Every structure is written in structure tokens, then in C-alpha cells.
Amino acid sequence: MERKILLLGDPKLYQISEEVKKEELGELRPVYEDMFDCIRGIRRDYGFGRAIAAPQIGVRKRLICILTDKPYVIINPSLEFTGDERMELMDDCMSFPNLLVKVRRYRSCVLRYRDENWNMQEMKMEDDMAELIQHEYDHLDGILATMRAVDNKSFVMKE
């Protein structure tokens, strides 16, 4: 089911999410299925979208879904940056689908998380995938890309 995605300015987007407990896995399955539906809906309506964080649909849990080569359910992630090299890019977000924001992100990182079966996983991510996971991870801490803008001229409206 495509849930309503919270939009920029909604106070719920600025809250810190709680860790998922193992016993919550069953009740969260419909949530991450809805999150994948939201990604597909944004792709249909706006032509972009690879990932979404649970807070964007009003669920204050440390849960991210990525839909790239296959679906990934990322529970209680942690990030480790593997160098000082950074990149600047124009970032988009499902919570402000017509706005781009210039941000600076680390070029590479290691993501550690539990999958939907509660198994520990680790992924080395670089470039666009590193940027993507940093963006979604920020959502879990109540941080939006607008708060990471390079400067006050870093905002561009899409046509």
C-alpha cells in the first residue's frame, strides 16, 4: 500500500527514530512492504527514487528500504566513513520531490545492519550508493538534506 509521504516542514520528520527490536520484525513486515510501494509510486509520479526511510511515512523506527538491483531491508544501520574524500551533488528527496539541494557527502562508507531475517550484514558503498545511504541514515536522526545544504544558494526547484 502506498502510504502518504510526509513533506518538508512536517514536525515528525525532525524526530529521532528508535531502534527496532527483534520481536517487532513481524509487525514491521507490512511497513517495509508499504515503503517499497512508496518508492515505486515516487518513480511513477516523479521519475526518481531508490530508497526511503521509515520516518518519511511517519514510522519512528530505524528502518530503511532500498530498491536498486534488488530490494534491501536495512534495520538498525550504522555507518563508518572510510576516508576523508567528499563529493558535492544535487540531492533530491521524496519529502520534497520538486526541490534539489546541493550537499556535501562522504564518497565511501561501510554500512552495517540487520536484514529482514535479523542477520547481520555489511556492505561497502561508494559514490552514488554512499550518498544514498547517508541521505536515508540522516532521516533516522531527524536530519533532512535541506539542513545539510552547502550554503544558502544551494536550492533549485525542478520544472
GROMACS .gro file of C-alpha atoms in nm:
model
  159
    1MET     CA    1   0.000   0.000   0.000
    2GLU     CA    2   0.134   0.342  -0.091
    3ARG     CA    3   0.133   0.545   0.226
    4LYS     CA    4   0.138   0.922   0.238
    5ILE     CA    5   0.495   1.053   0.242
    6LEU     CA    6   0.548   1.332   0.494
    7LEU     CA    7   0.652   1.660   0.333
    8LEU     CA    8   0.919   1.914   0.424
    9GLY     CA    9   0.807   2.108   0.732
   10ASP     CA   10   0.620   1.821   0.897
   11PRO     CA   11   0.749   1.810   1.259
   12LYS     CA   12   0.760   1.427   1.254
   13LEU     CA   13   1.044   1.438   1.000
   14TYR     CA   14   1.271   1.605   1.258
   15GLN     CA   15   1.236   1.339   1.528
   16ILE     CA   16   1.498   1.076   1.610
   17SER     CA   17   1.391   0.719   1.535
   18GLU     CA   18   1.402   0.429   1.778
   19GLU     CA   19   1.592   0.106   1.725
   20VAL     CA   20   1.395  -0.193   1.602
   21LYS     CA   21   1.372  -0.486   1.844
   22LYS     CA   22   1.386  -0.842   1.712
   23GLU     CA   23   1.037  -0.915   1.840
   24GLU     CA   24   0.900  -0.630   1.623
   25LEU     CA   25   1.004  -0.794   1.294
   26GLY     CA   26   0.664  -0.948   1.225
   27GLU     CA   27   0.469  -0.627   1.274
   28LEU     CA   28   0.719  -0.431   1.064
   29ARG     CA   29   0.690  -0.654   0.756
   30PRO     CA   30   0.381  -0.466   0.625
   31VAL     CA   31   0.564  -0.137   0.693
   32TYR     CA   32   0.860  -0.217   0.471
   33GLU     CA   33   0.633  -0.363   0.203
   34ASP     CA   34   0.449  -0.027   0.206
   35MET     CA   35   0.785   0.151   0.188
   36PHE     CA   36   0.875  -0.037  -0.132
   37ASP     CA   37   0.532   0.059  -0.272
   38CYS     CA   38   0.611   0.425  -0.192
   39ILE     CA   39   0.940   0.402  -0.384
   40ARG     CA   40   0.755   0.262  -0.685
   41GLY     CA   41   0.491   0.536  -0.655
   42ILE     CA   42   0.750   0.816  -0.648
   43ARG     CA   43   0.919   0.661  -0.952
   44ARG     CA   44   0.585   0.658  -1.131
   45ASP     CA   45   0.490   1.014  -1.033
   46TYR     CA   46   0.827   1.193  -1.030
   47GLY     CA   47   1.073   0.973  -1.220
   48PHE     CA   48   1.321   0.922  -0.935
   49GLY     CA   49   1.354   0.723  -0.614
   50ARG     CA   50   1.578   0.445  -0.493
   51ALA     CA   51   1.521   0.443  -0.117
   52ILE     CA   52   1.303   0.561   0.168
   53ALA     CA   53   1.339   0.578   0.546
   54ALA     CA   54   1.056   0.480   0.780
   55PRO     CA   55   1.023   0.830   0.934
   56GLN     CA   56   0.917   0.959   0.592
   57ILE     CA   57   0.592   0.765   0.631
   58GLY     CA   58   0.555   0.857   0.998
   59VAL     CA   59   0.710   0.541   1.147
   60ARG     CA   60   0.978   0.634   1.403
   61LYS     CA   61   1.190   0.323   1.361
   62ARG     CA   62   1.548   0.279   1.236
   63LEU     CA   63   1.440   0.115   0.913
   64ILE     CA   64   1.541   0.193   0.553
   65CYS     CA   65   1.431   0.027   0.231
   66ILE     CA   66   1.642   0.045  -0.085
   67LEU     CA   67   1.515  -0.069  -0.424
   68THR     CA   68   1.802  -0.089  -0.673
   69ASP     CA   69   1.925  -0.414  -0.828
   70LYS     CA   70   1.711  -0.593  -0.566
   71PRO     CA   71   1.512  -0.490  -0.259
   72TYR     CA   72   1.711  -0.430   0.061
   73VAL     CA   73   1.557  -0.405   0.408
   74ILE     CA   74   1.803  -0.225   0.637
   75ILE     CA   75   1.732  -0.244   1.008
   76ASN     CA   76   1.927  -0.055   1.279
   77PRO     CA   77   2.204   0.060   1.044
   78SER     CA   78   2.540   0.201   1.143
   79LEU     CA   79   2.775   0.389   0.912
   80GLU     CA   80   3.152   0.408   0.913
   81PHE     CA   81   3.319   0.655   0.677
   82THR     CA   82   3.624   0.504   0.509
   83GLY     CA   83   3.816   0.813   0.414
   84ASP     CA   84   3.802   1.188   0.413
   85GLU     CA   85   3.719   1.232   0.044
   86ARG     CA   86   3.388   1.407  -0.011
   87MET     CA   87   3.174   1.495  -0.307
   88GLU     CA   88   2.921   1.769  -0.380
   89LEU     CA   89   2.597   1.681  -0.552
   90MET     CA   90   2.240   1.791  -0.603
   91ASP     CA   91   2.027   1.580  -0.371
   92ASP     CA   92   1.658   1.506  -0.412
   93CYS     CA   93   1.413   1.366  -0.159
   94MET     CA   94   1.067   1.212  -0.160
   95SER     CA   95   0.972   1.456   0.117
   96PHE     CA   96   1.036   1.750  -0.117
   97PRO     CA   97   1.006   1.595  -0.465
   98ASN     CA   98   1.029   1.921  -0.663
   99LEU     CA   99   1.339   2.057  -0.487
  100LEU     CA  100   1.709   1.983  -0.531
  101VAL     CA  101   1.963   2.071  -0.262
  102LYS     CA  102   2.340   2.091  -0.307
  103VAL     CA  103   2.503   1.889  -0.029
  104ARG     CA  104   2.846   1.753   0.055
  105ARG     CA  105   2.873   1.382   0.140
  106TYR     CA  106   3.146   1.128   0.205
  107ARG     CA  107   3.249   0.937  -0.108
  108SER     CA  108   3.270   0.596   0.064
  109CYS     CA  109   3.140   0.421   0.372
  110VAL     CA  110   3.073   0.084   0.526
  111LEU     CA  111   2.712   0.006   0.615
  112ARG     CA  112   2.639  -0.249   0.888
  113TYR     CA  113   2.281  -0.352   0.955
  114ARG     CA  114   2.037  -0.632   1.025
  115ASP     CA  115   1.831  -0.765   0.735
  116GLU     CA  116   1.464  -0.866   0.744
  117ASN     CA  117   1.567  -1.207   0.891
  118TRP     CA  118   1.771  -1.034   1.168
  119ASN     CA  119   2.102  -1.146   1.014
  120MET     CA  120   2.397  -0.907   1.038
  121GLN     CA  121   2.506  -0.770   0.701
  122GLU     CA  122   2.786  -0.544   0.585
  123MET     CA  123   2.820  -0.351   0.259
  124LYS     CA  124   3.093  -0.124   0.133
  125MET     CA  125   2.928   0.163  -0.052
  126GLU     CA  126   3.084   0.421  -0.281
  127ASP     CA  127   2.980   0.726  -0.479
  128ASP     CA  128   2.604   0.733  -0.552
  129MET     CA  129   2.524   0.445  -0.315
  130ALA     CA  130   2.731   0.602  -0.036
  131GLU     CA  131   2.544   0.928  -0.089
  132LEU     CA  132   2.210   0.746  -0.090
  133ILE     CA  133   2.267   0.565   0.239
  134GLN     CA  134   2.393   0.883   0.408
  135HIS     CA  135   2.077   1.064   0.297
  136GLU     CA  136   1.848   0.789   0.431
  137TYR     CA  137   2.052   0.744   0.750
  138ASP     CA  138   2.011   1.116   0.819
  139HIS     CA  139   1.633   1.071   0.810
  140LEU     CA  140   1.663   0.828   1.103
  141ASP     CA  141   1.821   1.108   1.306
  142GLY     CA  142   1.567   1.373   1.202
  143ILE     CA  143   1.807   1.542   0.958
  144LEU     CA  144   1.693   1.648   0.612
  145ALA     CA  145   1.912   1.733   0.314
  146THR     CA  146   1.793   2.095   0.345
  147MET     CA  147   1.978   2.106   0.678
  148ARG     CA  148   2.299   1.992   0.506
  149ALA     CA  149   2.289   2.248   0.226
  150VAL     CA  150   2.634   2.373   0.124
  151ASP     CA  151   2.516   2.734   0.151
  152ASN     CA  152   2.201   2.944   0.124
  153LYS     CA  153   2.218   2.936  -0.259
  154SER     CA  154   2.211   2.555  -0.275
  155PHE     CA  155   1.842   2.516  -0.359
  156VAL     CA  156   1.695   2.458  -0.705
  157MET     CA  157   1.331   2.394  -0.798
  158LYS     CA  158   1.267   2.121  -1.055
  159GLU     CA  159   1.049   2.208  -1.352
   0.00000   0.00000   0.00000
